[in-house]
PDB file of C-alpha atoms in Angstrom:
ATOM      1  CA  MET A 243      15.180  21.197  -7.522  1.00 75.00           C
ATOM      2  CA  SER A 244      11.949  20.175  -8.878  1.00 93.00           C
ATOM      3  CA  LEU A 245       8.805  19.615  -6.447  1.00 96.00           C
ATOM      4  CA  ASN A 246       5.804  17.673  -8.642  1.00 97.00           C
ATOM      5  CA  ILE A 247       2.599  16.452  -7.163  1.00 98.00           C
ATOM      6  CA  ARG A 248       0.874  14.008  -9.106  1.00 98.00           C
ATOM      7  CA  ARG A 249      -2.054  11.051  -8.211  1.00 97.00           C
ATOM      8  CA  ALA A 250      -0.960   8.208  -7.531  1.00 98.00           C
ATOM      9  CA  ARG A 251      -0.728   5.774 -11.121  1.00 97.00           C
ATOM     10  CA  PRO A 252      -1.560   1.413 -10.881  1.00 96.00           C
ATOM     11  CA  GLY A 253       1.722  -0.613 -10.273  1.00 96.00           C
ATOM     12  CA  GLU A 254       2.709   2.198  -7.489  1.00 97.00           C
ATOM     13  CA  THR A 255       1.394  -0.037  -4.487  1.00 97.00           C
ATOM     14  CA  GLY A 256       4.254  -1.308  -3.710  1.00 98.00           C
ATOM     15  CA  LEU A 257       5.026   2.405  -2.651  1.00 98.00           C
ATOM     16  CA  VAL A 258       2.124   3.439  -0.910  1.00 98.00           C
ATOM     17  CA  LEU A 259       2.216   0.594   1.352  1.00 98.00           C
ATOM     18  CA  ALA A 260       6.063   1.724   2.192  1.00 98.00           C
ATOM     19  CA  PHE A 261       4.885   4.719   2.891  1.00 98.00           C
ATOM     20  CA  ILE A 262       2.356   3.492   4.575  1.00 98.00           C
ATOM     21  CA  CYS A 263       4.291   1.253   7.072  1.00 98.00           C
ATOM     22  CA  GLU A 264       7.092   4.250   7.332  1.00 98.00           C
ATOM     23  CA  LEU A 265       4.525   6.819   8.625  1.00 98.00           C
ATOM     24  CA  ALA A 266       3.354   3.749  10.690  1.00 98.00           C
ATOM     25  CA  GLU A 267       6.939   2.997  12.063  1.00 97.00           C
ATOM     26  CA  TYR A 268       7.170   6.232  12.355  1.00 95.00           C
ATOM     27  CA  GLU A 269       3.994   6.886  14.678  1.00 95.00           C
ATOM     28  CA  LYS A 270       5.164   4.255  16.392  1.00 95.00           C
ATOM     29  CA  LEU A 271       1.405   1.483  15.180  1.00 96.00           C
ATOM     30  CA  SER A 272       3.566  -0.872  12.865  1.00 98.00           C
ATOM     31  CA  HIS A 273       2.019  -3.435  14.819  1.00 97.00           C
ATOM     32  CA  GLU A 274      -1.778  -2.311  13.541  1.00 96.00           C
ATOM     33  CA  VAL A 275      -1.104  -2.502   9.984  1.00 98.00           C
ATOM     34  CA  GLU A 276      -2.861  -5.046   8.393  1.00 97.00           C
ATOM     35  CA  ALA A 277      -3.511  -3.619   4.778  1.00 98.00           C
ATOM     36  CA  THR A 278      -1.438  -5.300   2.019  1.00 98.00           C
ATOM     37  CA  GLU A 279      -0.498  -4.350  -1.624  1.00 98.00           C
ATOM     38  CA  ALA A 280      -3.928  -6.072  -3.407  1.00 97.00           C
ATOM     39  CA  MET A 281      -5.910  -4.395  -0.265  1.00 98.00           C
ATOM     40  CA  ILE A 282      -4.164  -1.036  -1.717  1.00 98.00           C
ATOM     41  CA  ALA A 283      -4.955  -1.811  -5.344  1.00 98.00           C
ATOM     42  CA  GLU A 284      -8.638  -2.418  -5.397  1.00 97.00           C
ATOM     43  CA  ALA A 285      -8.977   0.406  -2.796  1.00 98.00           C
ATOM     44  CA  LEU A 286      -7.346   2.435  -4.995  1.00 98.00           C
ATOM     45  CA  PHE A 287      -7.840   1.448  -8.823  1.00 97.00           C
ATOM     46  CA  GLY A 288     -10.953  -0.999  -7.884  1.00 96.00           C
ATOM     47  CA  ASN A 289     -14.203  -0.556 -10.225  1.00 96.00           C
ATOM     48  CA  ASP A 290     -15.013   1.918  -7.896  1.00 93.00           C
ATOM     49  CA  PRO A 291     -12.338   3.342  -6.787  1.00 95.00           C
ATOM     50  CA  ARG A 292     -13.593   5.657  -2.808  1.00 94.00           C
ATOM     51  CA  LEU A 293      -9.420   6.606  -1.886  1.00 97.00           C
ATOM     52  CA  PHE A 294      -7.205   8.755  -3.379  1.00 98.00           C
ATOM     53  CA  CYS A 295      -3.852   8.930  -3.436  1.00 98.00           C
ATOM     54  CA  ALA A 296      -1.251  12.121  -3.673  1.00 98.00           C
ATOM     55  CA  ILE A 297       2.094  11.115  -4.360  1.00 98.00           C
ATOM     56  CA  ALA A 298       5.091  13.623  -3.981  1.00 98.00           C
ATOM     57  CA  GLU A 299       8.213  14.027  -5.585  1.00 98.00           C
ATOM     58  CA  TRP A 300      11.465  15.651  -5.365  1.00 97.00           C
ATOM     59  CA  ASN A 301      13.440  15.630  -8.712  1.00 96.00           C
ATOM     60  CA  GLY A 302      11.574  12.746  -9.418  1.00 96.00           C
ATOM     61  CA  GLU A 303      11.822  10.854  -6.917  1.00 97.00           C
ATOM     62  CA  PRO A 304       8.523   9.996  -4.534  1.00 98.00           C
ATOM     63  CA  VAL A 305       9.009  10.803  -0.981  1.00 98.00           C
ATOM     64  CA  GLY A 306       6.103  11.705   0.135  1.00 98.00           C
ATOM     65  CA  PHE A 307       2.372  11.287   0.314  1.00 98.00           C
ATOM     66  CA  ALA A 308      -1.288  12.443   1.407  1.00 98.00           C
ATOM     67  CA  VAL A 309      -4.473   9.012   1.425  1.00 98.00           C
ATOM     68  CA  TRP A 310      -7.409  11.531   1.195  1.00 98.00           C
ATOM     69  CA  PHE A 311     -11.002  10.311   0.040  1.00 98.00           C
ATOM     70  CA  LEU A 312     -14.644  11.878   0.481  1.00 98.00           C
ATOM     71  CA  ASN A 313     -16.612  12.825   3.724  1.00 97.00           C
ATOM     72  CA  PHE A 314     -19.402  14.558   3.478  1.00 97.00           C
ATOM     73  CA  SER A 315     -20.981  17.694   6.190  1.00 97.00           C
ATOM     74  CA  THR A 316     -24.588  17.668   6.443  1.00 97.00           C
ATOM     75  CA  PHE A 317     -24.351  21.313   8.070  1.00 97.00           C
ATOM     76  CA  SER A 318     -22.759  22.796   5.174  1.00 97.00           C
ATOM     77  CA  GLY A 319     -25.111  20.305   3.009  1.00 98.00           C
ATOM     78  CA  ARG A 320     -21.186  19.336   0.669  1.00 98.00           C
ATOM     79  CA  HIS A 321     -17.981  16.817   0.646  1.00 98.00           C
ATOM     80  CA  GLY A 322     -15.173  17.530   2.083  1.00 97.00           C
ATOM     81  CA  ILE A 323     -11.250  15.515   2.381  1.00 98.00           C
ATOM     82  CA  TYR A 324     -10.832  13.314   5.032  1.00 98.00           C
ATOM     83  CA  LEU A 325      -6.708  13.298   4.662  1.00 98.00           C
ATOM     84  CA  GLU A 326      -6.642   9.847   6.505  1.00 98.00           C
ATOM     85  CA  ASP A 327      -2.589   9.952   5.892  1.00 98.00           C
ATOM     86  CA  LEU A 328       0.016  12.546   5.476  1.00 98.00           C
ATOM     87  CA  TYR A 329       3.962  11.501   5.050  1.00 98.00           C
ATOM     88  CA  VAL A 330       7.475  12.786   3.922  1.00 98.00           C
ATOM     89  CA  ARG A 331       9.691  10.535   4.695  1.00 98.00           C
ATOM     90  CA  PRO A 332      12.546  11.905   7.156  1.00 96.00           C
ATOM     91  CA  SER A 333      15.310  12.881   4.456  1.00 96.00           C
ATOM     92  CA  HIS A 334      13.290  15.175   3.071  1.00 97.00           C
ATOM     93  CA  ARG A 335      11.449  17.083   5.279  1.00 95.00           C
ATOM     94  CA  GLY A 336      11.550  21.029   5.881  1.00 92.00           C
ATOM     95  CA  ARG A 337      11.088  21.232   2.197  1.00 94.00           C
ATOM     96  CA  GLY A 338       7.933  22.686   1.842  1.00 95.00           C
ATOM     97  CA  LEU A 339       6.521  19.021   1.113  1.00 97.00           C
ATOM     98  CA  GLY A 340       4.308  18.348   4.090  1.00 96.00           C
ATOM     99  CA  LYS A 341       2.831  21.873   3.497  1.00 97.00           C
ATOM    100  CA  ALA A 342       3.124  21.202  -0.632  1.00 97.00           C
ATOM    101  CA  LEU A 343       0.798  18.638  -0.453  1.00 98.00           C
ATOM    102  CA  LEU A 344      -1.736  20.272   2.227  1.00 97.00           C
ATOM    103  CA  VAL A 345      -2.011  22.879  -0.741  1.00 97.00           C
ATOM    104  CA  HIS A 346      -2.531  20.409  -3.378  1.00 97.00           C
ATOM    105  CA  LEU A 347      -5.664  19.058  -1.097  1.00 98.00           C
ATOM    106  CA  ALA A 348      -6.681  22.678  -0.288  1.00 97.00           C
ATOM    107  CA  ARG A 349      -7.326  23.433  -3.708  1.00 97.00           C
ATOM    108  CA  GLU A 350      -8.904  20.405  -5.080  1.00 97.00           C
ATOM    109  CA  CYS A 351     -11.374  21.537  -2.167  1.00 97.00           C
ATOM    110  CA  VAL A 352     -11.849  24.117  -3.914  1.00 97.00           C
ATOM    111  CA  ASP A 353     -11.646  23.638  -7.000  1.00 98.00           C
ATOM    112  CA  HIS A 354     -14.869  21.253  -6.705  1.00 98.00           C
ATOM    113  CA  GLY A 355     -16.260  23.415  -3.711  1.00 97.00           C
ATOM    114  CA  TRP A 356     -15.913  21.090  -1.351  1.00 98.00           C
ATOM    115  CA  SER A 357     -16.464  22.740   2.205  1.00 97.00           C
ATOM    116  CA  ARG A 358     -13.774  21.335   4.541  1.00 97.00           C
ATOM    117  CA  LEU A 359     -10.150  19.783   4.216  1.00 97.00           C
ATOM    118  CA  GLN A 360      -9.910  17.280   7.830  1.00 97.00           C
ATOM    119  CA  TRP A 361      -7.611  15.467   9.753  1.00 97.00           C
ATOM    120  CA  ALA A 362      -7.156  13.805  12.703  1.00 96.00           C
ATOM    121  CA  VAL A 363      -3.133  14.169  14.418  1.00 95.00           C
ATOM    122  CA  LEU A 364      -1.664  12.142  17.648  1.00 93.00           C
ATOM    123  CA  ASP A 365      -1.887  14.303  20.924  1.00 93.00           C
ATOM    124  CA  TRP A 366       2.076  13.511  21.020  1.00 94.00           C
ATOM    125  CA  ASN A 367       3.045  14.511  17.341  1.00 94.00           C
ATOM    126  CA  ALA A 368       4.138  18.322  18.442  1.00 95.00           C
ATOM    127  CA  GLN A 369       6.002  19.225  15.609  1.00 93.00           C
ATOM    128  CA  SER A 370       3.720  18.081  13.285  1.00 94.00           C
ATOM    129  CA  ILE A 371       0.510  20.148  15.219  1.00 95.00           C
ATOM    130  CA  ALA A 372       2.637  23.198  15.456  1.00 95.00           C
ATOM    131  CA  PHE A 373       2.896  23.071  11.737  1.00 95.00           C
ATOM    132  CA  TYR A 374      -0.592  22.462  11.288  1.00 96.00           C
ATOM    133  CA  LYS A 375      -1.658  25.642  12.911  1.00 97.00           C
ATOM    134  CA  SER A 376       0.254  27.273  11.323  1.00 95.00           C
ATOM    135  CA  LEU A 377      -1.038  26.911   8.636  1.00 95.00           C
ATOM    136  CA  GLY A 378      -4.353  27.819   9.877  1.00 96.00           C
ATOM    137  CA  ALA A 379      -5.422  24.521  11.139  1.00 97.00           C
ATOM    138  CA  VAL A 380      -7.541  24.611  13.688  1.00 96.00           C
ATOM    139  CA  MET A 381      -7.399  21.998  16.626  1.00 95.00           C
ATOM    140  CA  MET A 382     -10.880  20.387  17.265  1.00 95.00           C
ATOM    141  CA  ASP A 383     -11.243  20.294  21.463  1.00 92.00           C
ATOM    142  CA  ASP A 384     -14.215  19.861  21.670  1.00 94.00           C
ATOM    143  CA  TRP A 385     -14.564  17.171  19.373  1.00 93.00           C
ATOM    144  CA  THR A 386     -13.259  13.245  20.415  1.00 91.00           C
ATOM    145  CA  LEU A 387     -12.055  10.699  17.659  1.00 91.00           C
ATOM    146  CA  CYS A 388     -14.681   7.557  18.172  1.00 94.00           C
ATOM    147  CA  ARG A 389     -13.402   4.370  16.640  1.00 92.00           C
ATOM    148  CA  VAL A 390     -14.925   0.779  16.758  1.00 95.00           C
ATOM    149  CA  THR A 391     -13.585  -2.186  15.643  1.00 92.00           C
ATOM    150  CA  GLY A 392     -12.097  -5.769  15.845  1.00 91.00           C
ATOM    151  CA  PRO A 393     -14.084  -7.646  17.655  1.00 95.00           C
ATOM    152  CA  ALA A 394     -15.685  -5.240  19.495  1.00 95.00           C
ATOM    153  CA  LEU A 395     -17.160  -3.785  15.879  1.00 94.00           C
ATOM    154  CA  THR A 396     -18.078  -7.715  15.768  1.00 94.00           C
ATOM    155  CA  ARG A 397     -20.635  -8.057  18.584  1.00 94.00           C
ATOM    156  CA  LEU A 398     -22.009  -4.406  17.346  1.00 95.00           C
ATOM    157  CA  ALA A 399     -23.182  -5.804  13.926  1.00 95.00           C
ATOM    158  CA  GLY A 400     -24.586  -8.596  15.836  1.00 94.00           C
ATOM    159  CA  SER A 401     -26.557  -6.206  18.371  1.00 87.00           C
ATOM    160  CA  ALA A 402     -30.346  -6.680  18.168  1.00 73.00           C
ATOM    161  CA  THR A 403     -31.667  -3.400  16.786  1.00 67.00           C
TER     162      THR A 403
END
């Protein structure tokens, strides 16, 4: 049995979108998926891509992915990775693929001199939380994630300064 982790390639946006949809279904958030193959293609492979995707292959079959982008810590003065999505198909879980994807991203950080690897996890996902803690991840309970979307984003954009 062999594992290979590689960058997503042009022409694989359908695969990436399929992983996104599978993850959304697992997280009970399918109703939030608005992305299209064209949007994913532009983000990953457009003129100035700012989104990156690693594909995990098991015996040549794509079975998982990690989607990430650079963030920046003003405190450390360096970039880091923000992991947007990590997903391994249920049929291939328990083989170390999720850990391998995180190791791959940790190496990206170390190789580039970046200061952190960061992500969010749903608070109900006890299995993933335990897995992340086993790898040394610290739950940032003193920080609350904030988000403005949809009509609230439009209202905020139109607010007087």
